[in-house]
Amino acid sequence: MSTHHPPRAVVTGIGVIAPNGLSTDAYWKSVREGLSVLDRITREGCENLPLKVAGEVRAFDASTLIEERFLVQTDRFTHYAMAAASLALDDAGLSGEDPEDPFSIGVVTAAGSGGGEFGQRELQKLWGQGSKYVGPYQSIAWFYAASTGQISIRSGLKGPCGVVASDEAGGLDALAHAARAVRRGTGAVVVGSAEAPLAPYSMVCQLGYPELSTVEDPDRAYRPFTTAACGFVPAEGGAMLVVEDEKRARDRGAAVRATVAGHGATFTGASRWAESREGLARAIRVALDEADCAPEEIDVVFADALGVPEADRAEALAIADALGAHAARVPVTAPKTGIGRAYCGAPVLDTVAAVLAMEHGVVPPTPNVYDICHDLDLVMSRARPAELRTALVLSRGLMGSNAALVVRRGGDSAR
């Protein structure tokens, strides 16, 4: 009797728009070298707010990358997502005039807040000048689903589309959603997240998070796993990937960069960081089970690294709970301490870093972190050469979501 195996979901394209680089290569060079680009926020209207430090995407000119007809109806978060999606499609070799079968390619994004900058501008017009000055695109540009829709329209992609809204962990949940769509028969999915939370209204909303760091020194504002941990620093930008049916990818000669092997997700409630230990450990175990992966097979962990002492302790314990004795030996890293947490975009950027780390055989360091107070083999100061075949990426959201994703190098399956 023959057994039918569902298609394997593999990564064939990567596109990055991040505070430390406007391409995958630039992002990886900065991450590998452990550079920190955290700096003072320069956006207009943000000067007098308590939040002083963030990871800004600088030197990004949307008008050189995106057609005017899309620019006028979209927010900055969608500009980043559209640009990253174009880079990912180029990398995957799928950026033609029109896809041969548009119904075979879908789009899935995750979003934490949507288009706050666009929405604020239009609301100011409403109250300052009157309703006739509000543009028609106010109805769609702020919406958390805008990036999925605009990427789909711009690239002519008519396959299954969706949006995941489960706070920061939604970045990993979106990747799992895409992988499952591929296993059900969709040819490919453009998937990921980009955020733009550095506008006045958006920043005022974030100031309600007790986990937010308001330290003014960029080198000290975001230092998870240390006694000086004082919260997280926000960031903008993110990444998009092409996740594809492996056979389809190989048939068209595409390079397989990684396999999306397993995912787990749980919910433990907003700011209940001690309880996230159990929830995150459960998510890790579910991801390992789906990937048919033993704890000892994990070669590197990309940590959530919130920077809140209680949350950091819970994460370290969750890793130990799920990986057992292997937890004390496996290298752990958190490159986001050099660029900030781009909300849903953060774990997608971590997943990109994991794929690149496996390709290059090196664990990138954790910038600005030197004196950890947890029982973790945290990679600090400089990158560490290592044979990497399997990576575990972790994420938790401020509203209580937990997620874990197992990715394997190239077309590797279980050992």
Phi, psi and omega in degrees: 000128181280147177249134181266124177258129179296156180303144174275138180266118183237156178268123179242350181213143180224135174224133185232133167232104189224165178301334182255015177166143181257027175201165179297318181296316180295318177300311183295320179302316180292317180296316181297324181276354178071032181281144174252128179247013177298138184201178179295141178288133185247000185293140181299135179090356183255002190298325188257013179273152181297334178283116187250334188239139177200176173259099180271142169277114184253158176063024177265116179248098185300329185293340178272351186243336189228138183296148184303322184296334175275325183301317187290343184248013184225155178271168179306321182296327177283328175302313179299315183294318180295318179296316179294322178296319177299317179296320181293318179295321175300313182297325181277353182074030183243016186261064175272187176298308177218138177297144182301319176232091186298336181281356180269353182237125179251180179222131175224127174235161172245145180215138179263329187220336181085205189265074183294324182294314179298313181299318179298316181300316181289324177292325176296322176296319181301310185276339181266329185235334179122165189296330182290350179267356179275128182286155182294338184281354173304330183291340184236332190293327182282340191295137183298342179272359188301320184294317177303312183297315184288323176296317179299312181295312185297321185261000179068036183262119189242013176283189182301128181237155180192173178225136177251126178236086178220055188039204192308320181297345177302335177300318177284323179298324179295319178298320177293320177302317180294316181298321180289326175298319178295318180295336178273357174123354175289138184294314182203157177224130171275119192219145176158205181199144170221140183234158178219072186268014186255054171239156187308310182298315180298321181291322177299320177299318182292334181297346174284349179278118177295342181280351183287136177273129175247017176295139187268347179270115183303331181282346184240359188284335185220095185225072181296156177068012177243167176290344180266010181302129186223023180112185182251158175254129180284164178211168175241175183093193181162205184209154174233145178234157167257117176253129195220155171298124185302316181298317178300317181297313182291323179298328180263008174080018180282148176282131177270115186268331180193164175245130173277106194260326184197152183212145173218147181217142177218176178220129182233002173100151185297128174059017175268071192291324178298322180287341179294342176303308181293319182294318181290319178300320178296317179299320179298314182297319179296318179297318179296318180297314181297326181277356186053050189237127175282151178308323183293344180279345180288122184262343179199145176242126172264109190279155173293315170055064184290327181091009174255124187311313181296321180289321178297317179297317180298321180293316179300318179290324178296319178299317179294318180300318187276325185259353178064219183299333181296338183298329181283343185255333187286133177294137178240142179216160178214076182299342182295345178293346177266347182232348184092172181262112180271040179049237182298334178289338186298308181289338175290318174299322176296321178295319175300314179299323179295316178299314181291323177299319178291322179295323186261354178065046181206139176266119180289157183275176180251099185299148174068008181242124186228332191233075186283154182239027179230158183277072179228149173270070183283129180278119185235164172067302182217157181297152182240117176298139181195149173279114186240120177244334184220131181238149176243123180248131184243149177207142172227148179254155181296337178269358171116003178280146175231141179212152176223141180227131175257125176237143180244153183295137175047229178263021182298141170249199180301148182290000000 
